[in-house]
Amino acid sequence: MSNEAASGYRVRLRHSHELSGDDRDALQCFLHQAFAGDFDDSDFDHCLGGVHVFAEDDRGIVGHASVVQRSLIAGDTVLRTGYVEAVAVGQRMRRRGVGDAIMTRVDDIVVRAYALGALSATDDGRPLYLRRGWESWNGALGVLTVDGVQASPDDDQHSALILRTPSSVDLDTAQRLICDWRDGSDW
């Protein structure tokens, strides 16, 4: 019996365009609660436009992550990146394998569809990703803005993680990694 079935939840994929207004409202409410209020409108906007991995039970959403496309530049190589956003598990379902079940699907999407996977990890989430083969980016981080490349804030420097794909096996994590600019947090 799968961990999903044993724990009473199911995992499914949906693209942002498939979400109704009510679905979006429910997702935003779930994420706001799961992040204990530390999740604003720009954070929600960042998780839209790609594939959502939902864990759900009879009471609604119990876990979520999304994979959106971003362009990251490593050295002088532009990489089509599956950027992972809004990874969360509801309080009542934590420590039951929901995060691993969601990330199994996310990792598969990234490896099959992108040159690189990337995300910005919280201290609480970091062990989950590292255990799954994600690795720290060791080089400097930057942001491509209308004024050129700007250094990322110091608090971003230790949160960036990558997942290698067949296209990025030889990627040097000591070089500078630059993301595209967006409203809200860069990473």
PDB file of C-alpha atoms in Angstrom, residues 89-184:
ATOM      1  CA  VAL A  89       2.249  20.847   4.246  1.00  0.00           C
ATOM      2  CA  GLY A  90      -0.681  21.681   6.507  1.00  0.00           C
ATOM      3  CA  GLN A  91      -0.059  21.455  10.237  1.00  0.00           C
ATOM      4  CA  ARG A  92      -2.320  18.435  10.805  1.00  0.00           C
ATOM      5  CA  MET A  93      -0.494  16.358   8.136  1.00  0.00           C
ATOM      6  CA  ARG A  94       3.135  17.131   8.927  1.00  0.00           C
ATOM      7  CA  ARG A  95       5.562  14.256   9.492  1.00  0.00           C
ATOM      8  CA  ARG A  96       3.359  11.812   7.561  1.00  0.00           C
ATOM      9  CA  GLY A  97       5.292  11.672   4.270  1.00  0.00           C
ATOM     10  CA  VAL A  98       3.242  14.322   2.467  1.00  0.00           C
ATOM     11  CA  GLY A  99       6.294  16.497   1.756  1.00  0.00           C
ATOM     12  CA  ASP A 100       8.192  13.534   0.314  1.00  0.00           C
ATOM     13  CA  ALA A 101       5.208  12.484  -1.810  1.00  0.00           C
ATOM     14  CA  ILE A 102       4.865  15.992  -3.211  1.00  0.00           C
ATOM     15  CA  MET A 103       8.587  16.341  -3.861  1.00  0.00           C
ATOM     16  CA  THR A 104       8.733  12.960  -5.607  1.00  0.00           C
ATOM     17  CA  ARG A 105       6.354  14.388  -8.209  1.00  0.00           C
ATOM     18  CA  VAL A 106       8.170  17.745  -8.304  1.00  0.00           C
ATOM     19  CA  ASP A 107      11.569  16.097  -8.799  1.00  0.00           C
ATOM     20  CA  ASP A 108      10.173  14.015 -11.659  1.00  0.00           C
ATOM     21  CA  ILE A 109       8.737  17.113 -13.379  1.00  0.00           C
ATOM     22  CA  VAL A 110      12.027  18.988 -13.023  1.00  0.00           C
ATOM     23  CA  VAL A 111      14.253  16.150 -14.245  1.00  0.00           C
ATOM     24  CA  ARG A 112      12.028  15.338 -17.230  1.00  0.00           C
ATOM     25  CA  ALA A 113      11.246  18.884 -18.399  1.00  0.00           C
ATOM     26  CA  TYR A 114      14.046  21.287 -17.413  1.00  0.00           C
ATOM     27  CA  ALA A 115      17.793  21.796 -17.637  1.00  0.00           C
ATOM     28  CA  LEU A 116      17.954  22.542 -13.910  1.00  0.00           C
ATOM     29  CA  GLY A 117      15.797  22.581 -10.803  1.00  0.00           C
ATOM     30  CA  ALA A 118      16.089  25.384  -8.257  1.00  0.00           C
ATOM     31  CA  LEU A 119      14.358  26.631  -5.142  1.00  0.00           C
ATOM     32  CA  SER A 120      14.893  28.817  -2.130  1.00  0.00           C
ATOM     33  CA  ALA A 121      14.714  26.739   1.038  1.00  0.00           C
ATOM     34  CA  THR A 122      13.647  27.730   4.512  1.00  0.00           C
ATOM     35  CA  ASP A 123      15.635  26.353   7.430  1.00  0.00           C
ATOM     36  CA  ASP A 124      12.746  23.975   8.210  1.00  0.00           C
ATOM     37  CA  GLY A 125      12.439  22.718   4.625  1.00  0.00           C
ATOM     38  CA  ARG A 126      16.137  22.401   3.835  1.00  0.00           C
ATOM     39  CA  PRO A 127      16.622  18.860   5.277  1.00  0.00           C
ATOM     40  CA  LEU A 128      13.774  17.511   3.101  1.00  0.00           C
ATOM     41  CA  TYR A 129      15.404  18.773  -0.091  1.00  0.00           C
ATOM     42  CA  LEU A 130      18.954  17.785   0.826  1.00  0.00           C
ATOM     43  CA  ARG A 131      17.788  14.263   1.696  1.00  0.00           C
ATOM     44  CA  ARG A 132      16.275  14.033  -1.795  1.00  0.00           C
ATOM     45  CA  GLY A 133      19.478  14.980  -3.653  1.00  0.00           C
ATOM     46  CA  TRP A 134      19.078  18.745  -3.920  1.00  0.00           C
ATOM     47  CA  GLU A 135      22.326  20.574  -3.233  1.00  0.00           C
ATOM     48  CA  SER A 136      23.398  23.994  -2.030  1.00  0.00           C
ATOM     49  CA  TRP A 137      24.532  26.587  -4.530  1.00  0.00           C
ATOM     50  CA  ASN A 138      27.955  27.671  -3.274  1.00  0.00           C
ATOM     51  CA  GLY A 139      28.641  30.658  -5.511  1.00  0.00           C
ATOM     52  CA  ALA A 140      27.319  34.181  -5.277  1.00  0.00           C
ATOM     53  CA  LEU A 141      23.730  34.902  -6.219  1.00  0.00           C
ATOM     54  CA  GLY A 142      22.554  37.791  -8.339  1.00  0.00           C
ATOM     55  CA  VAL A 143      19.437  39.223  -9.928  1.00  0.00           C
ATOM     56  CA  LEU A 144      19.147  40.487 -13.506  1.00  0.00           C
ATOM     57  CA  THR A 145      17.359  43.856 -13.206  1.00  0.00           C
ATOM     58  CA  VAL A 146      16.656  46.686 -15.644  1.00  0.00           C
ATOM     59  CA  ASP A 147      19.819  48.298 -14.232  1.00  0.00           C
ATOM     60  CA  GLY A 148      21.938  45.205 -14.866  1.00  0.00           C
ATOM     61  CA  VAL A 149      23.017  42.418 -12.543  1.00  0.00           C
ATOM     62  CA  GLN A 150      22.654  43.247  -8.850  1.00  0.00           C
ATOM     63  CA  ALA A 151      23.912  41.165  -5.936  1.00  0.00           C
ATOM     64  CA  SER A 152      21.207  39.283  -4.044  1.00  0.00           C
ATOM     65  CA  PRO A 153      20.667  40.175  -0.392  1.00  0.00           C
ATOM     66  CA  ASP A 154      22.831  38.280   2.079  1.00  0.00           C
ATOM     67  CA  ASP A 155      19.822  36.335   3.382  1.00  0.00           C
ATOM     68  CA  ASP A 156      19.392  34.733  -0.067  1.00  0.00           C
ATOM     69  CA  GLN A 157      22.977  33.517  -0.237  1.00  0.00           C
ATOM     70  CA  HIS A 158      22.466  30.357   1.796  1.00  0.00           C
ATOM     71  CA  SER A 159      18.948  29.401   0.761  1.00  0.00           C
ATOM     72  CA  ALA A 160      19.401  28.566  -2.947  1.00  0.00           C
ATOM     73  CA  LEU A 161      19.343  24.867  -3.762  1.00  0.00           C
ATOM     74  CA  ILE A 162      19.548  23.121  -7.116  1.00  0.00           C
ATOM     75  CA  LEU A 163      18.558  19.747  -8.495  1.00  0.00           C
ATOM     76  CA  ARG A 164      20.760  18.545 -11.311  1.00  0.00           C
ATOM     77  CA  THR A 165      19.236  17.020 -14.411  1.00  0.00           C
ATOM     78  CA  PRO A 166      21.023  15.152 -17.213  1.00  0.00           C
ATOM     79  CA  SER A 167      21.601  18.586 -18.824  1.00  0.00           C
ATOM     80  CA  SER A 168      23.327  20.050 -15.763  1.00  0.00           C
ATOM     81  CA  VAL A 169      25.396  17.193 -14.356  1.00  0.00           C
ATOM     82  CA  ASP A 170      28.668  19.101 -14.829  1.00  0.00           C
ATOM     83  CA  LEU A 171      27.395  22.475 -13.588  1.00  0.00           C
ATOM     84  CA  ASP A 172      29.923  24.248 -11.328  1.00  0.00           C
ATOM     85  CA  THR A 173      28.084  25.444  -8.203  1.00  0.00           C
ATOM     86  CA  ALA A 174      30.956  27.772  -7.246  1.00  0.00           C
ATOM     87  CA  GLN A 175      30.182  30.234 -10.046  1.00  0.00           C
ATOM     88  CA  ARG A 176      27.662  33.058  -9.797  1.00  0.00           C
ATOM     89  CA  LEU A 177      23.995  32.154 -10.321  1.00  0.00           C
ATOM     90  CA  ILE A 178      21.687  34.884 -11.574  1.00  0.00           C
ATOM     91  CA  CYS A 179      17.894  34.818 -11.585  1.00  0.00           C
ATOM     92  CA  ASP A 180      15.437  36.921 -13.536  1.00  0.00           C
ATOM     93  CA  TRP A 181      13.885  39.843 -11.651  1.00  0.00           C
ATOM     94  CA  ARG A 182      10.330  39.720 -10.292  1.00  0.00           C
ATOM     95  CA  ASP A 183       8.216  41.556  -7.734  1.00  0.00           C
ATOM     96  CA  GLY A 184       8.681  40.379  -4.163  1.00  0.00           C
TER      97      GLY A 184
END
